[in-house]
mmCIF file of C-alpha atoms in Angstrom:
data_model
loop_
_atom_site.group_PDB
_atom_site.id
_atom_site.type_symbol
_atom_site.label_atom_id
_atom_site.label_comp_id
_atom_site.label_asym_id
_atom_site.label_seq_id
_atom_site.Cartn_x
_atom_site.Cartn_y
_atom_site.Cartn_z
ATOM 1 C CA MET C 1 -26.244 -5.317 2.104
ATOM 2 C CA HIS C 2 -24.079 -6.446 5.043
ATOM 3 C CA LEU C 3 -20.372 -6.272 4.218
ATOM 4 C CA LEU C 4 -17.714 -7.794 6.456
ATOM 5 C CA HIS C 5 -14.119 -6.722 5.824
ATOM 6 C CA VAL C 6 -11.213 -8.670 7.347
ATOM 7 C CA ILE C 7 -7.632 -7.364 7.595
ATOM 8 C CA THR C 8 -4.621 -8.496 9.614
ATOM 9 C CA ARG C 9 -3.522 -5.255 11.333
ATOM 10 C CA LEU C 10 -4.899 -1.717 11.303
ATOM 11 C CA ILE C 11 -1.476 -0.134 11.046
ATOM 12 C CA LEU C 12 -0.793 3.008 9.030
ATOM 13 C CA GLY C 13 -0.289 1.338 5.665
ATOM 14 C CA GLY C 14 -1.657 1.353 2.140
ATOM 15 C CA ALA C 15 -3.859 -1.744 2.388
ATOM 16 C CA GLN C 16 -5.284 -0.497 5.666
ATOM 17 C CA GLN C 17 -6.006 2.996 4.328
ATOM 18 C CA ASN C 18 -7.734 1.427 1.348
ATOM 19 C CA THR C 19 -9.882 -0.774 3.592
ATOM 20 C CA VAL C 20 -10.924 1.993 5.986
ATOM 21 C CA LEU C 21 -11.747 4.262 3.054
ATOM 22 C CA CYS C 22 -13.965 1.519 1.592
ATOM 23 C CA CYS C 23 -15.724 1.061 4.923
ATOM 24 C CA LYS C 24 -16.433 4.796 5.213
ATOM 25 C CA ALA C 25 -17.819 5.057 1.680
ATOM 26 C CA GLN C 26 -19.893 1.906 2.006
ATOM 27 C CA VAL C 27 -21.440 3.045 5.291
ATOM 28 C CA ALA C 28 -22.259 6.386 3.633
ATOM 29 C CA ALA C 29 -23.942 4.447 0.799
ATOM 30 C CA GLY C 30 -26.299 2.833 3.305
ATOM 31 C CA HIS C 31 -24.676 -0.568 3.793
ATOM 32 C CA ARG C 32 -24.098 -2.253 7.115
ATOM 33 C CA VAL C 33 -20.324 -2.647 7.424
ATOM 34 C CA THR C 34 -18.266 -4.632 9.924
ATOM 35 C CA LEU C 35 -14.470 -4.409 10.059
ATOM 36 C CA VAL C 36 -12.530 -7.287 11.648
ATOM 37 C CA TYR C 37 -8.839 -6.920 12.480
ATOM 38 C CA GLY C 38 -6.047 -8.239 14.665
ATOM 39 C CA PRO C 39 -4.041 -6.535 17.437
ATOM 40 C CA ILE C 40 -2.405 -3.272 16.358
ATOM 41 C CA TYR C 41 1.293 -3.175 17.194
ATOM 42 C CA GLY C 42 4.559 -1.853 15.818
ATOM 43 C CA PRO C 43 6.045 1.594 15.173
ATOM 44 C CA GLU C 44 4.212 2.198 11.866
ATOM 45 C CA GLY C 45 1.230 3.859 13.567
ATOM 46 C CA SER C 46 -2.453 2.988 13.902
ATOM 47 C CA LEU C 47 -5.583 3.645 11.849
ATOM 48 C CA LEU C 48 -7.922 2.723 14.691
ATOM 49 C CA GLU C 49 -9.331 6.238 15.154
ATOM 50 C CA GLU C 50 -9.958 6.591 11.425
ATOM 51 C CA ALA C 51 -11.676 3.195 11.452
ATOM 52 C CA LYS C 52 -13.921 4.260 14.329
ATOM 53 C CA ALA C 53 -14.824 7.440 12.467
ATOM 54 C CA SER C 54 -15.779 5.434 9.353
ATOM 55 C CA GLY C 55 -19.037 4.346 10.936
ATOM 56 C CA ALA C 56 -18.253 0.643 10.576
ATOM 57 C CA GLU C 57 -18.778 -1.764 13.453
ATOM 58 C CA LEU C 58 -15.323 -2.826 14.688
ATOM 59 C CA ARG C 59 -14.411 -6.298 15.956
ATOM 60 C CA GLU C 60 -10.892 -7.243 17.093
ATOM 61 C CA ILE C 61 -9.825 -10.879 17.038
ATOM 62 C CA ARG C 62 -6.816 -11.244 19.287
ATOM 63 C CA TRP C 63 -5.622 -14.400 17.528
ATOM 64 C CA MET C 64 -5.173 -12.630 14.190
ATOM 65 C CA ARG C 65 -1.395 -12.217 13.781
ATOM 66 C CA ARG C 66 0.862 -11.403 10.857
ATOM 67 C CA ALA C 67 3.387 -14.158 11.631
ATOM 68 C CA VAL C 68 2.707 -17.822 10.878
ATOM 69 C CA LEU C 69 1.588 -19.183 14.267
ATOM 70 C CA PRO C 70 -0.327 -22.450 13.799
ATOM 71 C CA MET C 71 -2.192 -22.394 17.124
ATOM 72 C CA HIS C 72 -3.111 -18.692 16.803
ATOM 73 C CA ASP C 73 -4.142 -19.262 13.190
ATOM 74 C CA TRP C 74 -6.433 -22.157 14.123
ATOM 75 C CA LEU C 75 -8.017 -20.145 16.950
ATOM 76 C CA CYS C 76 -8.416 -17.162 14.625
ATOM 77 C CA GLY C 77 -10.199 -19.279 12.029
ATOM 78 C CA ARG C 78 -12.538 -20.657 14.678
ATOM 79 C CA ALA C 79 -13.294 -17.143 15.997
ATOM 80 C CA LEU C 80 -13.990 -15.872 12.481
ATOM 81 C CA ARG C 81 -16.391 -18.726 11.765
ATOM 82 C CA ARG C 82 -18.237 -18.003 14.998
ATOM 83 C CA LEU C 83 -18.465 -14.304 14.115
ATOM 84 C CA ILE C 84 -19.715 -15.045 10.593
ATOM 85 C CA ARG C 85 -22.436 -17.315 12.003
ATOM 86 C CA GLU C 86 -23.446 -14.510 14.363
ATOM 87 C CA LEU C 87 -23.508 -11.686 11.798
ATOM 88 C CA LYS C 88 -24.587 -13.582 8.660
ATOM 89 C CA PRO C 89 -22.945 -11.134 6.204
ATOM 90 C CA ASP C 90 -23.823 -11.089 2.522
ATOM 91 C CA VAL C 91 -20.204 -10.425 1.559
ATOM 92 C CA VAL C 92 -16.890 -11.267 3.237
ATOM 93 C CA HIS C 93 -14.108 -9.156 1.714
ATOM 94 C CA THR C 94 -10.610 -10.025 2.923
ATOM 95 C CA HIS C 95 -7.448 -7.927 2.680
ATOM 96 C CA SER C 96 -3.734 -8.798 3.175
ATOM 97 C CA SER C 97 -2.381 -12.303 2.815
ATOM 98 C CA LYS C 98 -2.736 -13.690 6.341
ATOM 99 C CA ALA C 99 -6.260 -12.393 6.930
ATOM 100 C CA GLY C 100 -7.063 -13.382 3.359
ATOM 101 C CA ILE C 101 -6.063 -17.005 3.808
ATOM 102 C CA ILE C 102 -7.786 -17.524 7.159
ATOM 103 C CA GLY C 103 -10.766 -15.305 6.321
ATOM 104 C CA ARG C 104 -11.530 -16.967 2.988
ATOM 105 C CA GLY C 105 -11.317 -20.398 4.577
ATOM 106 C CA ALA C 106 -13.723 -19.408 7.354
ATOM 107 C CA ALA C 107 -16.184 -17.648 5.036
ATOM 108 C CA TRP C 108 -16.241 -20.546 2.567
ATOM 109 C CA LYS C 109 -16.963 -23.084 5.309
ATOM 110 C CA GLU C 110 -19.832 -20.915 6.533
ATOM 111 C CA ARG C 111 -21.213 -20.668 2.991
ATOM 112 C CA VAL C 112 -21.117 -16.868 2.770
ATOM 113 C CA PRO C 113 -22.905 -15.864 -0.472
ATOM 114 C CA ALA C 114 -20.003 -13.726 -1.743
ATOM 115 C CA VAL C 115 -16.353 -14.193 -0.768
ATOM 116 C CA VAL C 116 -13.945 -11.636 -2.253
ATOM 117 C CA HIS C 117 -10.236 -11.047 -1.677
ATOM 118 C CA THR C 118 -8.094 -8.027 -2.610
ATOM 119 C CA ILE C 119 -4.404 -8.557 -3.364
ATOM 120 C CA HIS C 120 -2.735 -5.382 -2.085
ATOM 121 C CA GLY C 121 0.780 -6.789 -2.364
ATOM 122 C CA LEU C 122 2.561 -10.047 -3.043
ATOM 123 C CA PRO C 123 3.077 -12.314 -0.011
ATOM 124 C CA PHE C 124 6.051 -13.928 -1.743
ATOM 125 C CA HIS C 125 9.213 -12.235 -2.955
ATOM 126 C CA GLU C 126 12.829 -12.922 -3.903
ATOM 127 C CA ARG C 127 14.274 -12.083 -0.491
ATOM 128 C CA GLN C 128 12.336 -14.849 1.257
ATOM 129 C CA SER C 129 13.688 -18.334 1.827
ATOM 130 C CA ARG C 130 12.514 -20.930 -0.665
ATOM 131 C CA LEU C 131 10.544 -22.654 2.076
ATOM 132 C CA VAL C 132 8.595 -19.552 3.119
ATOM 133 C CA ASN C 133 8.002 -18.660 -0.521
ATOM 134 C CA ALA C 134 6.643 -22.135 -1.240
ATOM 135 C CA ILE C 135 4.403 -22.098 1.853
ATOM 136 C CA TYR C 136 2.778 -18.807 0.862
ATOM 137 C CA THR C 137 2.312 -19.979 -2.721
ATOM 138 C CA ARG C 138 0.558 -23.166 -1.647
ATOM 139 C CA ALA C 139 -1.540 -21.336 0.930
ATOM 140 C CA GLU C 140 -2.689 -18.809 -1.677
ATOM 141 C CA ARG C 141 -3.582 -21.629 -4.082
ATOM 142 C CA TRP C 142 -5.709 -23.204 -1.350
ATOM 143 C CA ALA C 143 -7.398 -19.913 -0.483
ATOM 144 C CA ALA C 144 -8.090 -19.008 -4.127
ATOM 145 C CA LYS C 145 -10.310 -22.104 -4.362
ATOM 146 C CA ARG C 146 -12.346 -20.726 -1.466
ATOM 147 C CA CYS C 147 -13.461 -17.398 -2.890
ATOM 148 C CA HIS C 148 -15.522 -16.137 -5.787
ATOM 149 C CA LYS C 149 -13.465 -13.144 -6.907
ATOM 150 C CA LEU C 150 -9.825 -12.056 -6.632
ATOM 151 C CA ILE C 151 -9.164 -8.331 -7.009
ATOM 152 C CA GLY C 152 -5.693 -7.086 -7.895
ATOM 153 C CA VAL C 153 -4.903 -3.447 -7.230
ATOM 154 C CA THR C 154 -2.653 -3.704 -10.294
ATOM 155 C CA GLN C 155 -2.493 -6.036 -13.283
ATOM 156 C CA ALA C 156 0.968 -7.092 -12.115
ATOM 157 C CA MET C 157 -0.567 -8.614 -8.964
ATOM 158 C CA CYS C 158 -3.017 -10.676 -11.010
ATOM 159 C CA ASP C 159 -0.331 -11.782 -13.478
ATOM 160 C CA GLU C 160 2.017 -12.929 -10.722
ATOM 161 C CA PHE C 161 -0.692 -14.989 -9.020
ATOM 162 C CA LEU C 162 -1.713 -16.628 -12.297
ATOM 163 C CA SER C 163 1.927 -17.378 -13.151
ATOM 164 C CA ARG C 164 2.056 -19.435 -9.939
ATOM 165 C CA SER C 165 -1.204 -21.250 -10.756
ATOM 166 C CA ILE C 166 -3.102 -19.351 -8.080
ATOM 167 C CA GLY C 167 -6.743 -18.924 -9.066
ATOM 168 C CA THR C 168 -8.249 -18.952 -12.549
ATOM 169 C CA PRO C 169 -8.315 -16.088 -15.090
ATOM 170 C CA GLU C 170 -12.103 -15.793 -14.648
ATOM 171 C CA GLN C 171 -11.710 -15.026 -10.942
ATOM 172 C CA PHE C 172 -9.489 -11.981 -11.422
ATOM 173 C CA THR C 173 -10.359 -8.355 -11.913
ATOM 174 C CA VAL C 174 -8.270 -5.200 -11.513
ATOM 175 C CA ILE C 175 -9.524 -2.363 -9.312
ATOM 176 C CA PRO C 176 -6.884 0.275 -8.511
ATOM 177 C CA SER C 177 -6.662 1.330 -4.887
ATOM 178 C CA GLY C 178 -8.424 4.675 -4.665
ATOM 179 C CA MET C 179 -7.979 7.618 -2.349
ATOM 180 C CA ASP C 180 -9.383 10.981 -1.395
ATOM 181 C CA ILE C 181 -7.648 13.113 -4.008
ATOM 182 C CA ALA C 182 -8.765 16.562 -2.792
ATOM 183 C CA PRO C 183 -6.117 17.170 -0.062
ATOM 184 C CA PHE C 184 -3.254 16.422 -2.455
ATOM 185 C CA GLU C 185 -4.597 18.612 -5.233
ATOM 186 C CA ALA C 186 -5.136 21.420 -2.733
ATOM 187 C CA ALA C 187 -1.503 21.156 -1.585
ATOM 188 C CA ALA C 188 -0.344 21.241 -5.197
ATOM 189 C CA ASP C 189 -2.355 24.350 -6.001
ATOM 190 C CA ASP C 190 -1.114 26.437 -3.049
ATOM 191 C CA PRO C 191 2.588 27.448 -3.307
ATOM 192 C CA ALA C 192 2.468 28.628 0.302
ATOM 193 C CA VAL C 193 2.115 25.000 1.459
ATOM 194 C CA ARG C 194 5.507 24.077 -0.018
ATOM 195 C CA GLN C 195 7.192 27.171 1.424
ATOM 196 C CA ARG C 196 5.666 26.754 4.881
ATOM 197 C CA THR C 197 6.491 23.044 5.102
ATOM 198 C CA ARG C 198 10.120 23.631 4.126
ATOM 199 C CA GLU C 199 10.388 26.320 6.793
ATOM 200 C CA GLU C 200 9.008 23.898 9.391
ATOM 201 C CA LEU C 201 11.563 21.259 8.361
ATOM 202 C CA ASP C 202 14.414 23.798 8.205
ATOM 203 C CA ILE C 203 14.981 23.085 4.502
ATOM 204 C CA PRO C 204 16.263 26.020 2.390
ATOM 205 C CA GLN C 205 13.745 27.065 -0.239
ATOM 206 C CA ASP C 206 16.290 26.519 -3.017
ATOM 207 C CA ALA C 207 17.496 23.087 -1.824
ATOM 208 C CA PRO C 208 16.524 20.125 -4.041
ATOM 209 C CA VAL C 209 14.519 17.611 -2.031
ATOM 210 C CA VAL C 210 14.169 13.898 -2.807
ATOM 211 C CA GLY C 211 11.519 12.312 -0.616
ATOM 212 C CA ILE C 212 9.903 8.973 0.127
ATOM 213 C CA VAL C 213 6.675 8.312 2.003
ATOM 214 C CA ALA C 214 6.853 4.733 3.279
ATOM 215 C CA ARG C 215 7.311 2.734 6.418
ATOM 216 C CA LEU C 216 10.983 2.334 7.288
ATOM 217 C CA ASP C 217 11.534 -1.200 6.086
ATOM 218 C CA GLN C 218 14.366 -3.057 4.350
ATOM 219 C CA LEU C 219 12.184 -3.754 1.318
ATOM 220 C CA LYS C 220 11.100 -0.125 0.789
ATOM 221 C CA GLY C 221 14.485 1.083 -0.458
ATOM 222 C CA GLN C 222 15.504 3.867 1.920
ATOM 223 C CA THR C 223 18.885 2.136 2.184
ATOM 224 C CA ASP C 224 19.357 2.448 -1.577
ATOM 225 C CA LEU C 225 18.604 6.169 -1.439
ATOM 226 C CA LEU C 226 21.245 6.607 1.241
ATOM 227 C CA ASP C 227 23.675 4.614 -0.906
ATOM 228 C CA VAL C 228 23.284 7.053 -3.823
ATOM 229 C CA LEU C 229 23.229 10.208 -1.690
ATOM 230 C CA PRO C 230 27.033 10.805 -1.819
ATOM 231 C CA ASP C 231 26.898 10.612 -5.614
ATOM 232 C CA LEU C 232 23.974 13.066 -5.773
ATOM 233 C CA ARG C 233 25.822 15.511 -3.537
ATOM 234 C CA LYS C 234 28.649 15.753 -6.061
ATOM 235 C CA THR C 235 26.370 17.727 -8.391
ATOM 236 C CA HIS C 236 23.812 18.975 -5.830
ATOM 237 C CA PRO C 237 25.735 19.735 -2.625
ATOM 238 C CA ASN C 238 22.646 21.008 -0.776
ATOM 239 C CA VAL C 239 20.319 18.123 -1.714
ATOM 240 C CA ARG C 240 18.110 16.754 1.075
ATOM 241 C CA LEU C 241 16.616 13.299 1.581
ATOM 242 C CA LEU C 242 13.224 13.436 3.304
ATOM 243 C CA PHE C 243 12.074 10.170 4.911
ATOM 244 C CA VAL C 244 8.403 10.327 5.869
ATOM 245 C CA GLY C 245 7.264 7.432 8.034
ATOM 246 C CA GLU C 246 8.365 5.150 10.826
ATOM 247 C CA GLY C 247 9.307 1.496 11.137
ATOM 248 C CA TRP C 248 11.527 -1.217 12.540
ATOM 249 C CA HIS C 249 14.390 -0.340 10.164
ATOM 250 C CA ARG C 250 14.932 3.179 11.500
ATOM 251 C CA ALA C 251 17.894 2.382 13.760
ATOM 252 C CA ALA C 252 19.806 0.758 10.885
ATOM 253 C CA LEU C 253 19.103 3.737 8.623
ATOM 254 C CA GLU C 254 20.274 6.201 11.252
ATOM 255 C CA GLU C 255 23.482 4.195 11.673
ATOM 256 C CA GLN C 256 24.048 4.379 7.922
ATOM 257 C CA VAL C 257 23.511 8.146 7.943
ATOM 258 C CA LYS C 258 25.998 8.478 10.782
ATOM 259 C CA ALA C 259 28.571 6.280 9.019
ATOM 260 C CA GLN C 260 28.263 8.368 5.851
ATOM 261 C CA ALA C 261 28.514 11.631 7.822
ATOM 262 C CA MET C 262 25.350 12.824 6.093
ATOM 263 C CA ARG C 263 23.273 13.983 9.055
ATOM 264 C CA ASP C 264 22.882 17.461 7.590
ATOM 265 C CA ALA C 265 21.346 16.025 4.410
ATOM 266 C CA VAL C 266 18.808 13.521 5.785
ATOM 267 C CA ILE C 267 15.552 14.331 7.565
ATOM 268 C CA PHE C 268 13.454 11.745 9.407
ATOM 269 C CA THR C 269 9.957 13.028 10.118
ATOM 270 C CA GLY C 270 8.989 9.977 12.133
ATOM 271 C CA LEU C 271 5.357 8.956 12.332
ATOM 272 C CA VAL C 272 3.015 11.592 10.894
ATOM 273 C CA SER C 273 -0.758 11.725 10.569
ATOM 274 C CA PRO C 274 -2.231 11.058 7.111
ATOM 275 C CA ALA C 275 -3.494 14.649 7.106
ATOM 276 C CA ARG C 276 0.091 15.933 7.063
ATOM 277 C CA VAL C 277 1.268 13.825 4.119
ATOM 278 C CA PRO C 278 0.047 16.176 1.329
ATOM 279 C CA SER C 279 2.066 19.120 2.640
ATOM 280 C CA LEU C 280 5.184 16.973 3.087
ATOM 281 C CA ILE C 281 4.964 15.717 -0.492
ATOM 282 C CA ALA C 282 4.467 19.297 -1.682
ATOM 283 C CA ALA C 283 7.866 20.121 -0.160
ATOM 284 C CA MET C 284 9.576 17.588 -2.450
ATOM 285 C CA ASP C 285 11.000 17.995 -5.942
ATOM 286 C CA VAL C 286 11.111 14.241 -6.637
ATOM 287 C CA HIS C 287 9.386 11.324 -4.919
ATOM 288 C CA ALA C 288 11.528 8.186 -5.162
ATOM 289 C CA LEU C 289 10.396 4.672 -4.298
ATOM 290 C CA PRO C 290 13.197 2.156 -4.882
ATOM 291 C CA SER C 291 11.080 -0.610 -3.346
ATOM 292 C CA TYR C 292 11.873 -4.289 -3.848
ATOM 293 C CA GLN C 293 8.291 -5.422 -3.270
ATOM 294 C CA GLU C 294 5.193 -3.347 -3.976
ATOM 295 C CA GLY C 295 1.525 -3.769 -4.711
ATOM 296 C CA GLN C 296 0.042 -0.476 -5.794
ATOM 297 C CA PRO C 297 2.309 2.302 -4.475
ATOM 298 C CA ARG C 298 -0.190 4.726 -2.932
ATOM 299 C CA ALA C 299 2.588 7.182 -2.085
ATOM 300 C CA LEU C 300 3.526 7.494 -5.755
ATOM 301 C CA VAL C 301 -0.104 8.155 -6.678
ATOM 302 C CA GLN C 302 -0.241 10.806 -3.958
ATOM 303 C CA ALA C 303 2.943 12.371 -5.290
ATOM 304 C CA LEU C 304 1.447 12.572 -8.783
ATOM 305 C CA LEU C 305 -1.735 14.156 -7.411
ATOM 306 C CA THR C 306 0.515 16.756 -5.776
ATOM 307 C CA GLY C 307 2.289 17.412 -9.075
ATOM 308 C CA VAL C 308 5.576 15.799 -8.004
ATOM 309 C CA PRO C 309 7.359 13.534 -10.540
ATOM 310 C CA VAL C 310 8.339 10.045 -9.435
ATOM 311 C CA VAL C 311 11.207 7.577 -9.690
ATOM 312 C CA GLY C 312 10.820 3.911 -8.853
ATOM 313 C CA TYR C 313 12.270 0.461 -9.251
ATOM 314 C CA ASP C 314 10.476 -1.770 -11.736
ATOM 315 C CA ALA C 315 8.937 -3.982 -9.047
ATOM 316 C CA GLY C 316 5.347 -5.136 -8.629
ATOM 317 C CA GLY C 317 2.809 -2.444 -9.402
ATOM 318 C CA ILE C 318 5.245 0.480 -9.491
ATOM 319 C CA ARG C 319 5.288 0.445 -13.292
ATOM 320 C CA ASP C 320 1.515 1.031 -13.301
ATOM 321 C CA VAL C 321 2.022 4.416 -11.609
ATOM 322 C CA CYS C 322 5.555 5.397 -12.595
ATOM 323 C CA LEU C 323 4.954 5.495 -16.333
ATOM 324 C CA ASN C 324 8.406 5.783 -17.842
ATOM 325 C CA ASP C 325 8.975 9.145 -19.531
ATOM 326 C CA ARG C 326 5.370 10.178 -18.800
ATOM 327 C CA THR C 327 4.933 10.537 -15.038
ATOM 328 C CA GLY C 328 8.484 9.691 -14.007
ATOM 329 C CA ILE C 329 11.438 7.406 -14.593
ATOM 330 C CA LEU C 330 11.356 3.634 -14.082
ATOM 331 C CA VAL C 331 14.643 2.061 -12.988
ATOM 332 C CA PRO C 332 15.731 -1.605 -13.238
ATOM 333 C CA LEU C 333 15.285 -3.353 -9.899
ATOM 334 C CA GLY C 334 18.276 -2.828 -7.604
ATOM 335 C CA ASP C 335 20.288 -0.729 -10.081
ATOM 336 C CA ARG C 336 21.620 2.029 -7.817
ATOM 337 C CA ALA C 337 23.647 3.678 -10.582
ATOM 338 C CA LYS C 338 20.508 4.060 -12.707
ATOM 339 C CA LEU C 339 18.609 5.240 -9.629
ATOM 340 C CA ALA C 340 21.094 8.058 -9.064
ATOM 341 C CA GLU C 341 21.054 8.905 -12.774
ATOM 342 C CA ALA C 342 17.237 9.113 -12.854
ATOM 343 C CA ILE C 343 17.031 11.334 -9.784
ATOM 344 C CA ARG C 344 19.802 13.586 -11.041
ATOM 345 C CA SER C 345 18.156 14.003 -14.452
ATOM 346 C CA LEU C 346 14.988 15.266 -12.780
ATOM 347 C CA LEU C 347 16.820 17.552 -10.363
ATOM 348 C CA ASN C 348 18.690 19.055 -13.313
ATOM 349 C CA ASP C 349 15.595 19.780 -15.396
ATOM 350 C CA ALA C 350 12.757 21.888 -13.948
ATOM 351 C CA ALA C 351 10.821 21.735 -17.222
ATOM 352 C CA LEU C 352 10.922 17.930 -17.200
ATOM 353 C CA ARG C 353 9.722 17.856 -13.591
ATOM 354 C CA ARG C 354 6.879 20.187 -14.499
ATOM 355 C CA ARG C 355 5.881 18.091 -17.538
ATOM 356 C CA PHE C 356 5.877 14.827 -15.581
ATOM 357 C CA GLY C 357 4.000 16.504 -12.735
ATOM 358 C CA GLU C 358 1.242 17.844 -14.989
ATOM 359 C CA THR C 359 0.855 14.548 -16.836
ATOM 360 C CA GLY C 360 0.904 12.673 -13.552
ATOM 361 C CA ARG C 361 -1.842 14.782 -11.982
ATOM 362 C CA ALA C 362 -4.204 14.201 -14.889
ATOM 363 C CA PHE C 363 -3.442 10.463 -14.941
ATOM 364 C CA ALA C 364 -3.886 9.986 -11.179
ATOM 365 C CA ARG C 365 -7.045 12.090 -11.021
ATOM 366 C CA GLU C 366 -8.721 9.986 -13.689
ATOM 367 C CA ARG C 367 -7.653 6.584 -12.356
ATOM 368 C CA TYR C 368 -7.345 6.700 -8.563
ATOM 369 C CA ASP C 369 -10.344 8.617 -7.222
ATOM 370 C CA ALA C 370 -11.848 6.624 -4.318
ATOM 371 C CA ARG C 371 -15.360 7.070 -5.693
ATOM 372 C CA ILE C 372 -14.422 5.055 -8.780
ATOM 373 C CA MET C 373 -12.973 2.255 -6.621
ATOM 374 C CA VAL C 374 -16.086 1.988 -4.439
ATOM 375 C CA GLU C 375 -18.387 1.872 -7.476
ATOM 376 C CA GLN C 376 -16.302 -0.911 -9.023
ATOM 377 C CA LEU C 377 -16.332 -2.917 -5.780
ATOM 378 C CA GLN C 378 -20.082 -2.588 -5.544
ATOM 379 C CA HIS C 379 -20.366 -3.982 -9.062
ATOM 380 C CA VAL C 380 -18.204 -6.993 -8.104
ATOM 381 C CA TYR C 381 -20.320 -7.725 -5.017
ATOM 382 C CA GLU C 382 -23.561 -7.524 -6.992
ATOM 383 C CA GLU C 383 -22.163 -9.667 -9.801
ATOM 384 C CA VAL C 384 -21.163 -12.451 -7.404
ATOM 385 C CA LEU C 385 -24.415 -12.318 -5.429
ATOM 386 C CA SER C 386 -26.437 -12.383 -8.634
ATOM 387 C CA ALA C 387 -24.536 -15.403 -9.925
ATOM 388 C CA GLN C 388 -25.021 -17.253 -6.618
ATOM 389 C CA HIS C 389 -28.735 -16.441 -6.617
ATOM 390 C CA LYS C 390 -29.158 -17.910 -10.105
ATOM 391 C CA GLU C 391 -27.530 -21.141 -8.979
#
């Protein structure tokens, strides 16, 4: 089977990690795999080397951009159609909204036997203007009519699309975004990893650490964590905030830290390789993700695999991972007082952290193993191809 994946940018992000992991597994299973992407830019980091190592054939289309650029978008669609005619794939699988809209349109026009799209996150959210929100909604409605299957990484993604009359119930299926679980479980099982990582970061072994693994972005909630830090320090004077990742919002966050006179309590790791993430999570006591927009929060899954309890806003797919009073504490969206209360309750109770961590590891191990995801995707491809063959 020849599989062609299309994604907007190969930055260091959840959708991109998911896609590269799929490519690697599908190549290993004996498929021919081509990965198409746009120019890689920005401070978030690149997955290009990992993509090369996957064994997939890589094709960059320079017109593929994240922003809405009508001329670039038209040229990108034309380039994709030309590439599809050249390669004649059995399946075109698109990822991320922009690549998904253009890619599905191109694949449908070229009569690709199976056109599949994964919804990794919502392209519309409350902080957009009404105009932008409406444009994305209409574009997704158009694109949904030009594919056979829509895959949500969480049920919340599917429900939100259907609530906006995007696609039909028969098109949707839920396949959680999988990952290589072994590195995180290894970090959880070796106490020396936590001790060594804290020494490297100059964090006292007895200091409570609240961390977040995410690009530095206004929607990810690092600002909210800084807002509640003074309150947390009233009961935990030596608490540390650990920000793992990089992004355009870093300068604003550093200004906020400076204004609060909290430099001694906040650590920015900057851009780190994926291989270092397990040890950094192991150094945490709580992983918090007060994100305002989220598909499936891979970082929360990784925290659970490492035995670290989680706190998150009730946004998007966070509730599918942060199971309230089972793997962590779910907080109403934007409620900073409840956010501080949830974090404090976990910092105050080692037994509760341990219980959530143990429950979380078992839950994540059973649900988010990459091998399960790849098997489920294969079933979707075969189902669509079989249905098309019968017609």
